[in-house]
Amino acid sequence: MAVRLLIADDHAVVRAGVRSMTADTEIEIVAEASDGNEAFGLASQHNLDLVLLDVRMPGADGITCLGRLRTEMPNLPVLMFSAYDNPTYIARAVALGALGYVVKTAGKEELLSAIRRAAAGE
């Protein structure tokens, strides 16, 4: 079963890296966003299985976007993705309803596994 994914990260190279990691898998990147406002708009336009959401982005950050997604699309799974292994960010993300938190130093298999688990609601 395909996993329809939205990637939200302000760095194009990170989005390209995730796209490369998911190539030849069941994970289909259907949209990309560079900030939280764009991510929220795209999430409402696409039939998604998961949002991979960076914590810190210019404009509306990932935590703000996560709060909006939980309010407007409470059944849409969100996996946080960050360069910051910060306990405060992790606690806020989990408190707002993120299914998980993956640091950008994670390897390919760890990221793919987290995407699959979060899309399955785990």
PDB file of C-alpha atoms in Angstrom:
ATOM      1  CA  MET A   1       0.000   0.000   0.000  1.00  0.00           C
ATOM      2  CA  ALA A   2       1.345   3.418  -0.977  1.00  0.00           C
ATOM      3  CA  VAL A   3       2.042   6.056   1.648  1.00  0.00           C
ATOM      4  CA  ARG A   4       1.114   9.506   0.346  1.00  0.00           C
ATOM      5  CA  LEU A   5       3.534  11.950   1.992  1.00  0.00           C
ATOM      6  CA  LEU A   6       3.884  15.717   2.293  1.00  0.00           C
ATOM      7  CA  ILE A   7       7.383  16.924   3.170  1.00  0.00           C
ATOM      8  CA  ALA A   8       7.624  20.313   4.878  1.00  0.00           C
ATOM      9  CA  ASP A   9      11.170  21.612   5.303  1.00  0.00           C
ATOM     10  CA  ASP A  10      12.665  25.000   4.529  1.00  0.00           C
ATOM     11  CA  HIS A  11      15.801  23.451   2.997  1.00  0.00           C
ATOM     12  CA  ALA A  12      15.392  22.217  -0.578  1.00  0.00           C
ATOM     13  CA  VAL A  13      18.373  19.899  -0.160  1.00  0.00           C
ATOM     14  CA  VAL A  14      16.659  18.150   2.766  1.00  0.00           C
ATOM     15  CA  ARG A  15      13.463  17.702   0.747  1.00  0.00           C
ATOM     16  CA  ALA A  16      15.541  16.326  -2.152  1.00  0.00           C
ATOM     17  CA  GLY A  17      17.329  13.967   0.227  1.00  0.00           C
ATOM     18  CA  VAL A  18      14.064  12.581   1.585  1.00  0.00           C
ATOM     19  CA  ARG A  19      12.766  12.258  -1.971  1.00  0.00           C
ATOM     20  CA  SER A  20      15.909  10.302  -2.869  1.00  0.00           C
ATOM     21  CA  MET A  21      15.574   8.060   0.189  1.00  0.00           C
ATOM     22  CA  THR A  22      11.970   7.231  -0.646  1.00  0.00           C
ATOM     23  CA  ALA A  23      12.621   6.504  -4.332  1.00  0.00           C
ATOM     24  CA  ASP A  24      11.781   2.922  -5.272  1.00  0.00           C
ATOM     25  CA  THR A  25       9.657   2.458  -2.142  1.00  0.00           C
ATOM     26  CA  GLU A  26       5.911   2.519  -1.560  1.00  0.00           C
ATOM     27  CA  ILE A  27       6.284   6.064  -0.184  1.00  0.00           C
ATOM     28  CA  GLU A  28       5.003   8.628  -2.674  1.00  0.00           C
ATOM     29  CA  ILE A  29       5.878  12.296  -2.152  1.00  0.00           C
ATOM     30  CA  VAL A  30       2.774  14.114  -3.339  1.00  0.00           C
ATOM     31  CA  ALA A  31       3.678  17.639  -2.169  1.00  0.00           C
ATOM     32  CA  GLU A  32       6.524  19.695  -0.720  1.00  0.00           C
ATOM     33  CA  ALA A  33       6.381  22.847   1.395  1.00  0.00           C
ATOM     34  CA  SER A  34       9.021  25.270   2.623  1.00  0.00           C
ATOM     35  CA  ASP A  35       7.133  26.661   5.639  1.00  0.00           C
ATOM     36  CA  GLY A  36       4.259  25.831   7.947  1.00  0.00           C
ATOM     37  CA  ASN A  37       1.679  27.980   6.176  1.00  0.00           C
ATOM     38  CA  GLU A  38       2.415  26.347   2.843  1.00  0.00           C
ATOM     39  CA  ALA A  39       2.364  22.908   4.487  1.00  0.00           C
ATOM     40  CA  PHE A  40      -1.046  23.555   6.022  1.00  0.00           C
ATOM     41  CA  GLY A  41      -2.465  24.727   2.691  1.00  0.00           C
ATOM     42  CA  LEU A  42      -1.076  21.740   0.813  1.00  0.00           C
ATOM     43  CA  ALA A  43      -2.286  19.315   3.483  1.00  0.00           C
ATOM     44  CA  SER A  44      -5.816  20.579   2.994  1.00  0.00           C
ATOM     45  CA  GLN A  45      -5.547  20.192  -0.809  1.00  0.00           C
ATOM     46  CA  HIS A  46      -4.179  16.641  -0.971  1.00  0.00           C
ATOM     47  CA  ASN A  47      -5.358  13.258   0.232  1.00  0.00           C
ATOM     48  CA  LEU A  48      -2.367  12.454   2.469  1.00  0.00           C
ATOM     49  CA  ASP A  49      -1.376   9.550   4.671  1.00  0.00           C
ATOM     50  CA  LEU A  50       1.297  11.515   6.534  1.00  0.00           C
ATOM     51  CA  VAL A  51       3.004  14.885   6.930  1.00  0.00           C
ATOM     52  CA  LEU A  52       6.765  14.926   7.590  1.00  0.00           C
ATOM     53  CA  LEU A  53       7.139  18.297   9.286  1.00  0.00           C
ATOM     54  CA  ASP A  54      10.325  20.194  10.142  1.00  0.00           C
ATOM     55  CA  VAL A  55      10.221  21.853  13.560  1.00  0.00           C
ATOM     56  CA  ARG A  56      12.000  25.115  12.735  1.00  0.00           C
ATOM     57  CA  MET A  57      11.115  26.972   9.553  1.00  0.00           C
ATOM     58  CA  PRO A  58      10.763  30.666   8.742  1.00  0.00           C
ATOM     59  CA  GLY A  59       7.293  32.134   8.982  1.00  0.00           C
ATOM     60  CA  ALA A  60       4.984  29.570  10.543  1.00  0.00           C
ATOM     61  CA  ASP A  61       7.175  26.924  12.145  1.00  0.00           C
ATOM     62  CA  GLY A  62       6.406  23.234  12.410  1.00  0.00           C
ATOM     63  CA  ILE A  63       5.030  23.403  15.939  1.00  0.00           C
ATOM     64  CA  THR A  64       2.531  26.092  14.900  1.00  0.00           C
ATOM     65  CA  CYS A  65       1.580  24.101  11.814  1.00  0.00           C
ATOM     66  CA  LEU A  66       1.180  20.939  13.888  1.00  0.00           C
ATOM     67  CA  GLY A  67      -1.285  22.738  16.163  1.00  0.00           C
ATOM     68  CA  ARG A  68      -3.315  23.915  13.163  1.00  0.00           C
ATOM     69  CA  LEU A  69      -3.278  20.443  11.601  1.00  0.00           C
ATOM     70  CA  ARG A  70      -4.487  18.837  14.829  1.00  0.00           C
ATOM     71  CA  THR A  71      -7.355  21.338  15.006  1.00  0.00           C
ATOM     72  CA  GLU A  72      -8.412  21.226  11.350  1.00  0.00           C
ATOM     73  CA  MET A  73      -7.342  17.697  10.308  1.00  0.00           C
ATOM     74  CA  PRO A  74      -7.162  15.707  13.543  1.00  0.00           C
ATOM     75  CA  ASN A  75      -6.912  12.333  11.800  1.00  0.00           C
ATOM     76  CA  LEU A  76      -3.927  13.251   9.616  1.00  0.00           C
ATOM     77  CA  PRO A  77      -0.767  11.689  11.082  1.00  0.00           C
ATOM     78  CA  VAL A  78       2.213  13.998  11.552  1.00  0.00           C
ATOM     79  CA  LEU A  79       5.832  12.978  12.063  1.00  0.00           C
ATOM     80  CA  MET A  80       8.185  15.733  13.212  1.00  0.00           C
ATOM     81  CA  PHE A  81      11.597  15.956  11.543  1.00  0.00           C
ATOM     82  CA  SER A  82      14.335  18.137  12.969  1.00  0.00           C
ATOM     83  CA  ALA A  83      18.031  18.810  13.215  1.00  0.00           C
ATOM     84  CA  TYR A  84      17.431  19.585  16.882  1.00  0.00           C
ATOM     85  CA  ASP A  85      17.405  16.721  19.380  1.00  0.00           C
ATOM     86  CA  ASN A  86      15.822  19.092  21.866  1.00  0.00           C
ATOM     87  CA  PRO A  87      13.702  17.662  24.712  1.00  0.00           C
ATOM     88  CA  THR A  88      11.513  20.784  24.757  1.00  0.00           C
ATOM     89  CA  TYR A  89      10.717  20.486  21.041  1.00  0.00           C
ATOM     90  CA  ILE A  90      10.029  16.776  21.435  1.00  0.00           C
ATOM     91  CA  ALA A  91       7.728  17.312  24.425  1.00  0.00           C
ATOM     92  CA  ARG A  92       5.806  20.103  22.671  1.00  0.00           C
ATOM     93  CA  ALA A  93       5.417  18.049  19.506  1.00  0.00           C
ATOM     94  CA  VAL A  94       4.139  15.003  21.379  1.00  0.00           C
ATOM     95  CA  ALA A  95       1.818  17.142  23.524  1.00  0.00           C
ATOM     96  CA  LEU A  96       0.330  18.625  20.342  1.00  0.00           C
ATOM     97  CA  GLY A  97      -0.274  15.180  18.866  1.00  0.00           C
ATOM     98  CA  ALA A  98       2.728  14.306  16.702  1.00  0.00           C
ATOM     99  CA  LEU A  99       3.104  10.549  16.319  1.00  0.00           C
ATOM    100  CA  GLY A 100       6.874  10.748  16.472  1.00  0.00           C
ATOM    101  CA  TYR A 101       9.998  12.841  16.241  1.00  0.00           C
ATOM    102  CA  VAL A 102      12.933  11.920  13.999  1.00  0.00           C
ATOM    103  CA  VAL A 103      16.244  13.752  14.005  1.00  0.00           C
ATOM    104  CA  LYS A 104      17.834  14.522  10.663  1.00  0.00           C
ATOM    105  CA  THR A 105      20.914  12.489  11.587  1.00  0.00           C
ATOM    106  CA  ALA A 106      18.778   9.344  11.327  1.00  0.00           C
ATOM    107  CA  GLY A 107      19.792   6.856   8.688  1.00  0.00           C
ATOM    108  CA  LYS A 108      17.686   5.928   5.695  1.00  0.00           C
ATOM    109  CA  GLU A 109      16.163   2.789   7.215  1.00  0.00           C
ATOM    110  CA  GLU A 110      15.337   4.565  10.483  1.00  0.00           C
ATOM    111  CA  LEU A 111      13.571   7.379   8.612  1.00  0.00           C
ATOM    112  CA  LEU A 112      11.680   5.016   6.292  1.00  0.00           C
ATOM    113  CA  SER A 113      10.617   2.878   9.235  1.00  0.00           C
ATOM    114  CA  ALA A 114       9.381   5.933  11.146  1.00  0.00           C
ATOM    115  CA  ILE A 115       7.415   7.107   8.090  1.00  0.00           C
ATOM    116  CA  ARG A 116       5.808   3.705   7.648  1.00  0.00           C
ATOM    117  CA  ARG A 117       4.939   3.357  11.337  1.00  0.00           C
ATOM    118  CA  ALA A 118       3.502   6.878  11.601  1.00  0.00           C
ATOM    119  CA  ALA A 119       1.445   6.440   8.417  1.00  0.00           C
ATOM    120  CA  ALA A 120       0.031   3.270  10.002  1.00  0.00           C
ATOM    121  CA  GLY A 121      -0.932   5.292  13.090  1.00  0.00           C
ATOM    122  CA  GLU A 122       1.748   3.867  15.354  1.00  0.00           C
TER     123      GLU A 122
END
